[in-house]
mmCIF file of C-alpha atoms (C1' of nucleotides) in Angstrom:
data_model
loop_
_atom_site.group_PDB
_atom_site.id
_atom_site.type_symbol
_atom_site.label_atom_id
_atom_site.label_comp_id
_atom_site.label_asym_id
_atom_site.label_seq_id
_atom_site.Cartn_x
_atom_site.Cartn_y
_atom_site.Cartn_z
ATOM 1 C CA MET E 1 19.755 -15.912 18.975
ATOM 2 C CA LYS E 2 19.126 -14.755 15.460
ATOM 3 C CA SER E 3 17.222 -16.714 12.866
ATOM 4 C CA PRO E 4 19.230 -18.322 10.136
ATOM 5 C CA GLY E 5 19.136 -16.221 7.000
ATOM 6 C CA LEU E 6 18.308 -12.956 8.745
ATOM 7 C CA ASN E 7 18.046 -10.215 6.111
ATOM 8 C CA SER E 8 18.540 -12.669 3.257
ATOM 9 C CA PRO E 9 15.990 -12.532 0.414
ATOM 10 C CA VAL E 10 13.000 -14.831 0.794
ATOM 11 C CA PRO E 11 12.979 -17.804 -1.585
ATOM 12 C CA ASP E 12 11.130 -17.458 -4.865
ATOM 13 C CA ALA E 13 8.617 -20.126 -3.826
ATOM 14 C CA PHE E 14 7.409 -17.851 -1.021
ATOM 15 C CA PHE E 15 5.747 -15.556 -3.544
ATOM 16 C CA LEU E 16 3.973 -18.349 -5.381
ATOM 17 C CA GLN E 17 1.583 -19.199 -2.554
ATOM 18 C CA PRO E 18 -2.083 -18.216 -2.684
ATOM 19 C CA CYS E 19 -2.554 -14.596 -1.632
ATOM 20 C CA LEU E 20 -4.543 -15.256 1.543
ATOM 21 C CA GLU E 21 -1.959 -17.767 2.751
ATOM 22 C CA LEU E 22 0.981 -15.547 1.962
ATOM 23 C CA ALA E 23 -0.413 -12.305 3.398
ATOM 24 C CA PRO E 24 -0.116 -13.219 7.117
ATOM 25 C CA GLN E 25 3.305 -14.775 6.489
ATOM 26 C CA LEU E 26 4.516 -11.405 5.251
ATOM 27 C CA LEU E 27 4.195 -10.071 8.796
ATOM 28 C CA GLY E 28 7.667 -10.096 10.357
ATOM 29 C CA LYS E 29 9.384 -10.129 6.983
ATOM 30 C CA ARG E 30 11.410 -7.047 6.145
ATOM 31 C CA LEU E 31 11.523 -4.560 3.320
ATOM 32 C CA TRP E 32 15.091 -3.934 2.253
ATOM 33 C CA ARG E 33 15.826 -0.890 0.142
ATOM 34 C CA ARG E 34 19.124 0.465 -1.118
ATOM 35 C CA GLN E 35 18.809 4.206 -1.600
ATOM 36 C CA GLY E 36 22.080 5.554 -2.948
ATOM 37 C CA LYS E 37 24.761 4.579 -0.442
ATOM 38 C CA VAL E 38 22.267 3.946 2.348
ATOM 39 C CA GLU E 39 20.536 0.658 3.109
ATOM 40 C CA LEU E 40 17.093 0.874 4.702
ATOM 41 C CA LEU E 41 15.202 -1.828 6.587
ATOM 42 C CA ALA E 42 11.643 -2.001 7.900
ATOM 43 C CA GLU E 43 9.645 -4.850 9.415
ATOM 44 C CA ILE E 44 6.194 -5.377 7.929
ATOM 45 C CA VAL E 45 3.432 -5.214 10.564
ATOM 46 C CA GLU E 46 0.210 -4.701 8.562
ATOM 47 C CA VAL E 47 -0.966 -5.942 5.159
ATOM 48 C CA GLU E 48 -4.089 -6.433 3.072
ATOM 49 C CA ALA E 49 -4.847 -9.125 0.497
ATOM 50 C CA TYR E 50 -6.426 -8.217 -2.832
ATOM 51 C CA LEU E 51 -7.632 -11.041 -5.012
ATOM 52 C CA GLY E 52 -8.506 -11.163 -8.691
ATOM 53 C CA GLU E 53 -11.757 -11.241 -10.613
ATOM 54 C CA ARG E 54 -13.803 -12.368 -7.617
ATOM 55 C CA ASP E 55 -12.741 -9.398 -5.475
ATOM 56 C CA PRO E 56 -14.632 -6.217 -6.459
ATOM 57 C CA ALA E 57 -12.284 -4.072 -4.352
ATOM 58 C CA SER E 58 -9.203 -5.256 -6.212
ATOM 59 C CA HIS E 59 -7.620 -3.428 -9.125
ATOM 60 C CA ALA E 60 -7.407 -6.884 -10.707
ATOM 61 C CA PHE E 61 -11.207 -7.206 -10.650
ATOM 62 C CA ARG E 62 -10.807 -6.203 -14.275
ATOM 63 C CA LYS E 63 -7.648 -6.821 -16.229
ATOM 64 C CA THR E 64 -6.500 -3.442 -17.454
ATOM 65 C CA GLU E 65 -3.187 -1.845 -18.368
ATOM 66 C CA ARG E 66 -2.622 -0.785 -14.775
ATOM 67 C CA SER E 67 -3.625 -4.056 -13.146
ATOM 68 C CA SER E 68 -1.773 -6.311 -15.580
ATOM 69 C CA VAL E 69 1.258 -6.402 -13.278
ATOM 70 C CA MET E 70 -0.908 -8.170 -10.680
ATOM 71 C CA PHE E 71 -1.189 -11.099 -13.088
ATOM 72 C CA GLU E 72 2.558 -11.551 -13.343
ATOM 73 C CA ARG E 73 4.424 -14.308 -11.543
ATOM 74 C CA GLY E 74 4.562 -13.870 -7.763
ATOM 75 C CA GLY E 75 7.424 -11.664 -6.597
ATOM 76 C CA ALA E 76 6.647 -8.740 -8.871
ATOM 77 C CA CYS E 77 6.271 -5.274 -7.363
ATOM 78 C CA TYR E 78 3.068 -3.337 -8.024
ATOM 79 C CA VAL E 79 3.202 0.381 -7.226
ATOM 80 C CA TYR E 80 0.408 2.793 -8.038
ATOM 81 C CA LEU E 81 -0.436 6.431 -7.325
ATOM 82 C CA SER E 82 -3.244 6.770 -4.802
ATOM 83 C CA TYR E 83 -5.513 9.842 -4.727
ATOM 84 C CA GLY E 84 -3.002 11.677 -6.908
ATOM 85 C CA MET E 85 -0.819 12.123 -3.836
ATOM 86 C CA ASN E 86 0.640 8.907 -2.424
ATOM 87 C CA TYR E 87 2.223 5.741 -3.706
ATOM 88 C CA CYS E 88 1.110 2.334 -2.484
ATOM 89 C CA MET E 89 3.275 -0.767 -2.827
ATOM 90 C CA ASN E 90 2.145 -4.356 -3.287
ATOM 91 C CA VAL E 91 3.681 -7.802 -3.419
ATOM 92 C CA VAL E 92 2.278 -9.742 -6.368
ATOM 93 C CA THR E 93 1.505 -13.328 -5.376
ATOM 94 C CA GLY E 94 0.690 -16.648 -7.019
ATOM 95 C CA LYS E 95 1.545 -18.194 -10.328
ATOM 96 C CA GLU E 96 1.660 -16.200 -13.536
ATOM 97 C CA GLY E 97 -1.870 -15.436 -14.703
ATOM 98 C CA VAL E 98 -3.273 -15.205 -11.176
ATOM 99 C CA GLY E 99 -4.254 -11.581 -10.427
ATOM 100 C CA GLU E 100 -3.508 -11.300 -6.725
ATOM 101 C CA ALA E 101 -1.350 -9.008 -4.600
ATOM 102 C CA VAL E 102 -0.721 -7.963 -1.005
ATOM 103 C CA LEU E 103 -0.778 -4.266 -0.100
ATOM 104 C CA ILE E 104 1.811 -3.322 2.509
ATOM 105 C CA ARG E 105 0.087 -0.905 4.878
ATOM 106 C CA ALA E 106 2.495 -0.339 7.756
ATOM 107 C CA ALA E 107 5.987 -1.233 8.953
ATOM 108 C CA ALA E 108 8.402 -0.711 11.824
ATOM 109 C CA PRO E 109 11.593 1.187 10.953
ATOM 110 C CA ILE E 110 14.833 -0.649 11.776
ATOM 111 C CA GLY E 111 18.190 0.973 12.434
ATOM 112 C CA ALA E 112 19.084 4.643 12.119
ATOM 113 C CA LEU E 113 15.998 6.741 11.520
ATOM 114 C CA ASP E 114 17.641 9.800 9.963
ATOM 115 C CA ARG E 115 16.953 8.859 6.362
ATOM 116 C CA PHE E 116 13.386 7.874 7.148
ATOM 117 C CA TYR E 117 12.674 11.266 8.713
ATOM 118 C CA LYS E 118 14.367 12.983 5.784
ATOM 119 C CA ASN E 119 12.406 11.061 3.159
ATOM 120 C CA ARG E 120 9.164 11.822 4.999
ATOM 121 C CA GLY E 121 9.976 15.499 5.420
ATOM 122 C CA LEU E 122 9.221 15.047 9.111
ATOM 123 C CA ASP E 123 10.845 17.025 11.902
ATOM 124 C CA ARG E 124 12.812 14.883 14.360
ATOM 125 C CA SER E 125 10.550 16.142 17.153
ATOM 126 C CA LYS E 126 7.700 14.104 15.679
ATOM 127 C CA PRO E 127 7.220 10.584 17.040
ATOM 128 C CA ALA E 128 8.818 7.769 15.051
ATOM 129 C CA ARG E 129 5.525 5.932 14.890
ATOM 130 C CA LEU E 130 4.427 8.436 12.220
ATOM 131 C CA LEU E 131 7.173 7.313 9.835
ATOM 132 C CA MET E 132 5.503 4.240 8.311
ATOM 133 C CA ASN E 133 2.017 3.926 9.817
ATOM 134 C CA GLY E 134 0.167 3.953 6.510
ATOM 135 C CA PRO E 135 0.693 2.749 2.939
ATOM 136 C CA GLY E 136 1.545 6.183 1.557
ATOM 137 C CA LYS E 137 3.829 7.063 4.452
ATOM 138 C CA LEU E 138 5.630 3.750 4.153
ATOM 139 C CA THR E 139 6.518 4.264 0.496
ATOM 140 C CA GLN E 140 7.579 7.838 1.128
ATOM 141 C CA ALA E 141 9.854 6.792 4.015
ATOM 142 C CA LEU E 142 11.487 4.131 1.866
ATOM 143 C CA GLY E 143 11.715 6.255 -1.262
ATOM 144 C CA ILE E 144 9.431 3.990 -3.300
ATOM 145 C CA ASP E 145 7.712 5.460 -6.348
ATOM 146 C CA LEU E 146 6.472 4.416 -9.798
ATOM 147 C CA LYS E 147 10.007 3.570 -10.922
ATOM 148 C CA PHE E 148 9.620 0.361 -8.927
ATOM 149 C CA ASN E 149 6.372 -0.667 -10.569
ATOM 150 C CA ARG E 150 6.801 -3.911 -12.503
ATOM 151 C CA THR E 151 10.241 -4.580 -11.021
ATOM 152 C CA ARG E 152 10.810 -7.793 -9.060
ATOM 153 C CA TYR E 153 11.628 -8.033 -5.379
ATOM 154 C CA GLY E 154 15.177 -9.240 -4.881
ATOM 155 C CA GLU E 155 16.483 -8.205 -8.281
ATOM 156 C CA GLY E 156 17.331 -4.524 -7.833
ATOM 157 C CA ASP E 157 17.458 -2.026 -4.984
ATOM 158 C CA LEU E 158 14.344 -3.479 -3.355
ATOM 159 C CA ALA E 159 13.806 -6.860 -1.697
ATOM 160 C CA ILE E 160 11.705 -8.771 0.798
ATOM 161 C CA VAL E 161 14.097 -10.340 3.306
ATOM 162 C CA GLU E 162 13.843 -12.631 6.297
ATOM 163 C CA GLY E 163 13.220 -11.108 9.726
ATOM 164 C CA GLU E 164 13.955 -12.326 13.216
ATOM 165 C CA ARG E 165 10.700 -14.177 13.662
ATOM 166 C CA SER E 166 7.435 -15.256 12.102
ATOM 167 C CA TYR E 167 4.115 -14.818 13.834
ATOM 168 C CA SER E 168 1.712 -17.560 14.834
ATOM 169 C CA LYS E 169 -2.017 -17.246 14.336
ATOM 170 C CA ALA E 170 -2.527 -16.148 17.937
ATOM 171 C CA ASP E 171 -0.198 -13.177 17.370
ATOM 172 C CA ILE E 172 -1.977 -12.012 14.223
ATOM 173 C CA GLY E 173 -5.084 -9.838 14.109
ATOM 174 C CA ARG E 174 -7.520 -10.090 11.234
ATOM 175 C CA GLY E 175 -10.236 -7.703 10.102
ATOM 176 C CA ARG E 176 -11.779 -5.646 7.336
ATOM 177 C CA ARG E 177 -9.772 -3.796 4.758
ATOM 178 C CA ILE E 178 -9.458 -0.038 5.078
ATOM 179 C CA GLY E 179 -10.490 2.706 2.672
ATOM 180 C CA ILE E 180 -12.493 0.642 0.188
ATOM 181 C CA SER E 181 -16.152 0.885 -0.819
ATOM 182 C CA LYS E 182 -16.707 -2.619 -2.217
ATOM 183 C CA ALA E 183 -16.476 -6.006 -0.492
ATOM 184 C CA THR E 184 -16.096 -4.080 2.750
ATOM 185 C CA GLU E 185 -17.127 -7.063 4.863
ATOM 186 C CA TRP E 186 -14.275 -9.325 3.801
ATOM 187 C CA ASP E 187 -11.619 -9.877 6.468
ATOM 188 C CA TYR E 188 -8.559 -9.610 4.277
ATOM 189 C CA ARG E 189 -6.454 -7.324 6.500
ATOM 190 C CA PHE E 190 -3.793 -8.838 8.756
ATOM 191 C CA TRP E 191 -1.646 -7.173 11.411
ATOM 192 C CA VAL E 192 0.777 -7.920 14.232
ATOM 193 C CA LYS E 193 -1.263 -7.751 17.434
ATOM 194 C CA GLY E 194 -0.085 -5.075 19.836
ATOM 195 C CA SER E 195 2.401 -3.504 17.440
ATOM 196 C CA PRO E 196 2.876 0.240 18.043
ATOM 197 C CA TRP E 197 3.519 0.746 14.318
ATOM 198 C CA LEU E 198 0.043 0.014 12.909
ATOM 199 C CA SER E 199 -1.866 2.429 10.679
ATOM 200 C CA ARG E 200 -4.603 2.718 13.289
ATOM 201 C CA LYS E 201 -5.522 1.551 16.745
ATOM 202 C CA GLU E 202 -6.797 -1.986 17.088
ATOM 203 C CA THR E 203 -10.484 -2.201 17.845
ATOM 204 C "C1'" DC T 15 -12.256 13.632 -24.923
ATOM 205 C "C1'" DG T 16 -14.745 14.938 -20.593
ATOM 206 C "C1'" DA T 17 -16.313 13.299 -16.123
ATOM 207 C "C1'" DC T 18 -15.961 10.663 -12.247
ATOM 208 C "C1'" DC T 19 -13.446 8.460 -8.611
ATOM 209 C "C1'" DG T 20 -10.362 6.513 -5.571
ATOM 210 C "C1'" DA T 21 -6.378 0.316 -1.631
ATOM 211 C "C1'" DT T 22 -4.597 8.364 1.447
ATOM 212 C "C1'" DT T 23 -2.950 11.974 4.053
ATOM 213 C "C1'" DG T 24 -2.673 16.145 6.758
ATOM 214 C "C1'" DA T 25 -4.853 20.151 8.345
ATOM 215 C "C1'" DC T 26 -8.490 21.822 10.744
ATOM 216 C "C1'" DT T 27 -13.400 22.369 13.776
ATOM 217 C "C1'" DG H 16 -15.080 14.213 14.078
ATOM 218 C "C1'" DT H 17 -14.907 16.814 8.829
ATOM 219 C "C1'" DC H 18 -12.800 17.975 4.485
ATOM 220 C "C1'" DA H 19 -9.821 19.483 0.545
ATOM 221 C "C1'" DA H 20 -5.687 18.372 -2.188
ATOM 222 C "C1'" DT H 21 -4.425 16.230 -6.594
ATOM 223 C "C1'" DC H 22 -4.021 13.367 -10.828
ATOM 224 C "C1'" DG H 23 -3.771 8.953 -13.420
ATOM 225 C "C1'" DG H 24 -6.941 5.190 -14.498
ATOM 226 C "C1'" DT H 25 -11.090 3.978 -16.326
ATOM 227 C "C1'" DC H 26 -15.260 4.296 -18.758
ATOM 228 C "C1'" DG H 27 -19.180 6.486 -21.218
ATOM 229 C "C1'" DG H 28 -20.411 9.350 -25.182
#
DNA sequence: CGACCGATTGACT
DNA sequence: GTCAATCGGTCGG
């Protein structure tokens, strides 16, 4: 039996919650993306929370031109270029003026995989788990780039929509964020326990 | 304006 | 496990 509202956009109030409360709730939600005539879906399985001025690892630690989108009203999309090579996508959370966002690190592809392989430039002989098991791979698979920065989820060709289920605390793993050099001890990463689509093996 | 540095990835030992 | 690619953001001079 399917959940009511499957694949319908999440309500606006969802984005207004505090970042650390919202982040685990994002697990099981889906990214919806219309790319030309094709509609793409992927279920979020791994995220990281980035707070504002009290989080040295966050781009919003200082309010700059780049990070200003993180201070917008929850539901904004923050995309930035990482290492000059990959795009990373975030869900801005909280009320306007609060500089918080959730980085989407990994997702499970839903439906036909052809477009995902094509967007990734991956040969079909490669395992599907390589399609979205990292923040840069995820954006590439979905065709997300800087054009989406400062747009709002649910207003264009990109949305966060309801999935088939939400995960309880027992189903969610929690640990340190990956790839940062500051505040490395903070457990702000959340993932779906046992998912084969994570960016790395669970430890 | 020059220098440094990443919220990463893929190729390679 | 190691390491280079690559470039916009940020900051110091």
